[in-house]
Amino acid sequence: VQLQASGGGLVQPGGSLRLSCAASGFTLDYYAIGWFRQAPGKEREGVSCISTSDGSIYYTDSVKGRFTISRDNAKNTLYLQMNSLKPEDTAVYYCATDTKTSRCAVVGGRLWDYAMDYWGKGTLVTVSS
């Protein structure tokens, strides 16, 4: 199982980026899969996740209305479209999957990372003027 994230870069506030996560060794539409981020000096945060059991999607409050998670099953690739980017979105972004279940670990309104068993290398997103 491998995940390869890409698409990060430097963008001005208000700009957009699309992150990609190419999956290999498994079929990503069988399992819970999502995006996390870690800003300098902060804990890793769950950003968005797709539960393939029912197609439900989770977004952390700070990105609702700005970020969109999607997947292309034919390409076995997960995406994160990020619009209206803010400096506080600056972080290393990781894609991850839980191959034990099809449901994202959302507890208490928060996406937890403990259940994810495979992680891609991060891609850096910097939002700055």
PDB file of C-alpha atoms in Angstrom:
ATOM      1  CA  VAL A   1       0.000   0.000   0.000  1.00  0.00           C
ATOM      2  CA  GLN A   2       1.387   3.365  -1.001  1.00  0.00           C
ATOM      3  CA  LEU A   3       0.052   6.906  -1.028  1.00  0.00           C
ATOM      4  CA  GLN A   4       1.800   9.695  -2.886  1.00  0.00           C
ATOM      5  CA  ALA A   5       0.652  13.242  -2.202  1.00  0.00           C
ATOM      6  CA  SER A   6       1.487  16.132  -4.498  1.00  0.00           C
ATOM      7  CA  GLY A   7       0.305  19.571  -5.524  1.00  0.00           C
ATOM      8  CA  GLY A   8       1.546  21.743  -2.698  1.00  0.00           C
ATOM      9  CA  GLY A   9       3.271  25.054  -3.242  1.00  0.00           C
ATOM     10  CA  LEU A  10       3.324  28.748  -2.501  1.00  0.00           C
ATOM     11  CA  VAL A  11       0.101  30.639  -3.088  1.00  0.00           C
ATOM     12  CA  GLN A  12      -1.140  34.100  -2.191  1.00  0.00           C
ATOM     13  CA  PRO A  13      -4.038  34.567   0.220  1.00  0.00           C
ATOM     14  CA  GLY A  14      -7.306  34.061  -1.614  1.00  0.00           C
ATOM     15  CA  GLY A  15      -5.715  31.738  -4.112  1.00  0.00           C
ATOM     16  CA  SER A  16      -6.365  28.075  -4.880  1.00  0.00           C
ATOM     17  CA  LEU A  17      -4.484  24.810  -5.001  1.00  0.00           C
ATOM     18  CA  ARG A  18      -5.473  21.236  -5.736  1.00  0.00           C
ATOM     19  CA  LEU A  19      -3.727  18.464  -3.877  1.00  0.00           C
ATOM     20  CA  SER A  20      -3.606  14.950  -5.302  1.00  0.00           C
ATOM     21  CA  CYS A  21      -2.991  11.639  -3.571  1.00  0.00           C
ATOM     22  CA  ALA A  22      -2.227   8.720  -5.864  1.00  0.00           C
ATOM     23  CA  ALA A  23      -2.952   5.354  -4.274  1.00  0.00           C
ATOM     24  CA  SER A  24      -1.345   2.041  -5.191  1.00  0.00           C
ATOM     25  CA  GLY A  25      -1.571  -1.457  -3.780  1.00  0.00           C
ATOM     26  CA  PHE A  26      -5.218  -1.082  -2.809  1.00  0.00           C
ATOM     27  CA  THR A  27      -8.484   0.299  -4.140  1.00  0.00           C
ATOM     28  CA  LEU A  28      -9.161   3.589  -2.417  1.00  0.00           C
ATOM     29  CA  ASP A  29     -12.921   3.477  -2.739  1.00  0.00           C
ATOM     30  CA  TYR A  30     -13.067   0.465  -0.403  1.00  0.00           C
ATOM     31  CA  TYR A  31     -11.716   2.273   2.672  1.00  0.00           C
ATOM     32  CA  ALA A  32     -11.919   5.468   4.676  1.00  0.00           C
ATOM     33  CA  ILE A  33      -9.497   7.970   3.200  1.00  0.00           C
ATOM     34  CA  GLY A  34      -8.763  11.575   3.947  1.00  0.00           C
ATOM     35  CA  TRP A  35      -6.478  14.543   4.408  1.00  0.00           C
ATOM     36  CA  PHE A  36      -4.650  15.787   7.484  1.00  0.00           C
ATOM     37  CA  ARG A  37      -2.362  18.750   8.001  1.00  0.00           C
ATOM     38  CA  GLN A  38       0.274  19.853  10.433  1.00  0.00           C
ATOM     39  CA  ALA A  39       1.274  23.467  10.818  1.00  0.00           C
ATOM     40  CA  PRO A  40       4.619  24.451  12.378  1.00  0.00           C
ATOM     41  CA  GLY A  41       4.498  24.021  16.122  1.00  0.00           C
ATOM     42  CA  LYS A  42       0.991  22.566  16.081  1.00  0.00           C
ATOM     43  CA  GLU A  43      -0.581  19.130  16.386  1.00  0.00           C
ATOM     44  CA  ARG A  44      -1.672  17.245  13.303  1.00  0.00           C
ATOM     45  CA  GLU A  45      -5.266  18.105  12.390  1.00  0.00           C
ATOM     46  CA  GLY A  46      -7.867  16.152  10.465  1.00  0.00           C
ATOM     47  CA  VAL A  47      -9.039  18.250   7.511  1.00  0.00           C
ATOM     48  CA  SER A  48     -11.396  16.088   5.496  1.00  0.00           C
ATOM     49  CA  CYS A  49     -12.354  12.450   5.062  1.00  0.00           C
ATOM     50  CA  ILE A  50     -14.598  10.266   2.909  1.00  0.00           C
ATOM     51  CA  SER A  51     -16.384   7.332   4.495  1.00  0.00           C
ATOM     52  CA  THR A  52     -16.879   4.886   1.670  1.00  0.00           C
ATOM     53  CA  SER A  53     -19.461   2.957   3.702  1.00  0.00           C
ATOM     54  CA  ASP A  54     -22.108   5.592   3.042  1.00  0.00           C
ATOM     55  CA  GLY A  55     -20.313   8.262   1.050  1.00  0.00           C
ATOM     56  CA  SER A  56     -20.442  10.730   3.930  1.00  0.00           C
ATOM     57  CA  ILE A  57     -17.836  13.463   3.984  1.00  0.00           C
ATOM     58  CA  TYR A  58     -16.282  15.232   6.932  1.00  0.00           C
ATOM     59  CA  TYR A  59     -14.703  18.683   6.924  1.00  0.00           C
ATOM     60  CA  THR A  60     -13.170  20.433   9.852  1.00  0.00           C
ATOM     61  CA  ASP A  61     -15.027  23.660  10.567  1.00  0.00           C
ATOM     62  CA  SER A  62     -12.214  25.948   9.483  1.00  0.00           C
ATOM     63  CA  VAL A  63     -12.279  24.676   5.874  1.00  0.00           C
ATOM     64  CA  LYS A  64     -16.017  24.206   5.317  1.00  0.00           C
ATOM     65  CA  GLY A  65     -17.162  26.042   2.206  1.00  0.00           C
ATOM     66  CA  ARG A  66     -13.590  26.472   0.969  1.00  0.00           C
ATOM     67  CA  PHE A  67     -12.171  22.951   0.566  1.00  0.00           C
ATOM     68  CA  THR A  68     -13.659  20.061  -1.401  1.00  0.00           C
ATOM     69  CA  ILE A  69     -12.546  16.448  -1.160  1.00  0.00           C
ATOM     70  CA  SER A  70     -13.146  14.106  -4.070  1.00  0.00           C
ATOM     71  CA  ARG A  71     -11.833  10.944  -5.617  1.00  0.00           C
ATOM     72  CA  ASP A  72     -11.393   9.530  -9.107  1.00  0.00           C
ATOM     73  CA  ASN A  73     -11.864   5.792  -8.813  1.00  0.00           C
ATOM     74  CA  ALA A  74     -10.601   5.159 -12.332  1.00  0.00           C
ATOM     75  CA  LYS A  75      -7.313   6.866 -11.464  1.00  0.00           C
ATOM     76  CA  ASN A  76      -7.329   5.560  -7.869  1.00  0.00           C
ATOM     77  CA  THR A  77      -6.591   9.114  -6.778  1.00  0.00           C
ATOM     78  CA  LEU A  78      -7.890  11.341  -3.994  1.00  0.00           C
ATOM     79  CA  TYR A  79      -8.045  15.120  -4.355  1.00  0.00           C
ATOM     80  CA  LEU A  80      -8.405  18.157  -2.132  1.00  0.00           C
ATOM     81  CA  GLN A  81      -9.478  21.323  -3.908  1.00  0.00           C
ATOM     82  CA  MET A  82      -8.560  24.270  -1.724  1.00  0.00           C
ATOM     83  CA  ASN A  83     -10.046  27.670  -2.513  1.00  0.00           C
ATOM     84  CA  SER A  84      -9.945  31.026  -0.750  1.00  0.00           C
ATOM     85  CA  LEU A  85      -6.759  30.010   0.981  1.00  0.00           C
ATOM     86  CA  LYS A  86      -5.716  31.802   4.138  1.00  0.00           C
ATOM     87  CA  PRO A  87      -2.316  32.129   5.815  1.00  0.00           C
ATOM     88  CA  GLU A  88      -3.582  29.848   8.585  1.00  0.00           C
ATOM     89  CA  ASP A  89      -3.956  27.058   6.020  1.00  0.00           C
ATOM     90  CA  THR A  90      -0.168  26.927   5.783  1.00  0.00           C
ATOM     91  CA  ALA A  91       0.871  23.403   6.732  1.00  0.00           C
ATOM     92  CA  VAL A  92       2.225  20.119   5.504  1.00  0.00           C
ATOM     93  CA  TYR A  93      -0.710  18.170   4.123  1.00  0.00           C
ATOM     94  CA  TYR A  94      -0.876  14.389   4.311  1.00  0.00           C
ATOM     95  CA  CYS A  95      -3.249  11.866   2.791  1.00  0.00           C
ATOM     96  CA  ALA A  96      -4.008   8.749   4.788  1.00  0.00           C
ATOM     97  CA  THR A  97      -6.238   5.712   4.703  1.00  0.00           C
ATOM     98  CA  ASP A  98      -7.687   3.248   7.186  1.00  0.00           C
ATOM     99  CA  THR A  99      -7.686  -0.151   5.502  1.00  0.00           C
ATOM    100  CA  LYS A 100      -9.497  -1.707   8.484  1.00  0.00           C
ATOM    101  CA  THR A 101     -12.751   0.087   7.827  1.00  0.00           C
ATOM    102  CA  SER A 102     -14.797   2.089   5.369  1.00  0.00           C
ATOM    103  CA  ARG A 103     -15.779   4.702   7.966  1.00  0.00           C
ATOM    104  CA  CYS A 104     -13.756   7.748   8.979  1.00  0.00           C
ATOM    105  CA  ALA A 105     -12.895   8.033  12.674  1.00  0.00           C
ATOM    106  CA  VAL A 106     -14.949  11.121  13.480  1.00  0.00           C
ATOM    107  CA  VAL A 107     -15.527  11.316  17.213  1.00  0.00           C
ATOM    108  CA  GLY A 108     -16.749  14.328  19.098  1.00  0.00           C
ATOM    109  CA  GLY A 109     -16.930  16.301  15.878  1.00  0.00           C
ATOM    110  CA  ARG A 110     -13.268  15.781  15.175  1.00  0.00           C
ATOM    111  CA  LEU A 111     -11.441  13.580  12.637  1.00  0.00           C
ATOM    112  CA  TRP A 112      -8.883  11.531  14.508  1.00  0.00           C
ATOM    113  CA  ASP A 113      -5.670  10.197  13.003  1.00  0.00           C
ATOM    114  CA  TYR A 114      -5.184   7.167  15.265  1.00  0.00           C
ATOM    115  CA  ALA A 115      -7.153   4.824  13.020  1.00  0.00           C
ATOM    116  CA  MET A 116      -5.267   5.637   9.813  1.00  0.00           C
ATOM    117  CA  ASP A 117      -2.770   2.895   9.085  1.00  0.00           C
ATOM    118  CA  TYR A 118      -1.148   4.124   5.874  1.00  0.00           C
ATOM    119  CA  TRP A 119       0.185   7.608   5.267  1.00  0.00           C
ATOM    120  CA  GLY A 120       1.655   9.374   2.308  1.00  0.00           C
ATOM    121  CA  LYS A 121       4.604  11.720   2.530  1.00  0.00           C
ATOM    122  CA  GLY A 122       3.395  15.234   3.067  1.00  0.00           C
ATOM    123  CA  THR A 123       3.179  18.073   0.612  1.00  0.00           C
ATOM    124  CA  LEU A 124       3.847  21.618   1.840  1.00  0.00           C
ATOM    125  CA  VAL A 125       1.261  24.331   1.302  1.00  0.00           C
ATOM    126  CA  THR A 126       2.392  27.868   2.043  1.00  0.00           C
ATOM    127  CA  VAL A 127      -0.112  30.716   1.897  1.00  0.00           C
ATOM    128  CA  SER A 128       1.666  34.032   1.974  1.00  0.00           C
ATOM    129  CA  SER A 129       1.819  37.339   0.178  1.00  0.00           C
TER     130      SER A 129
END
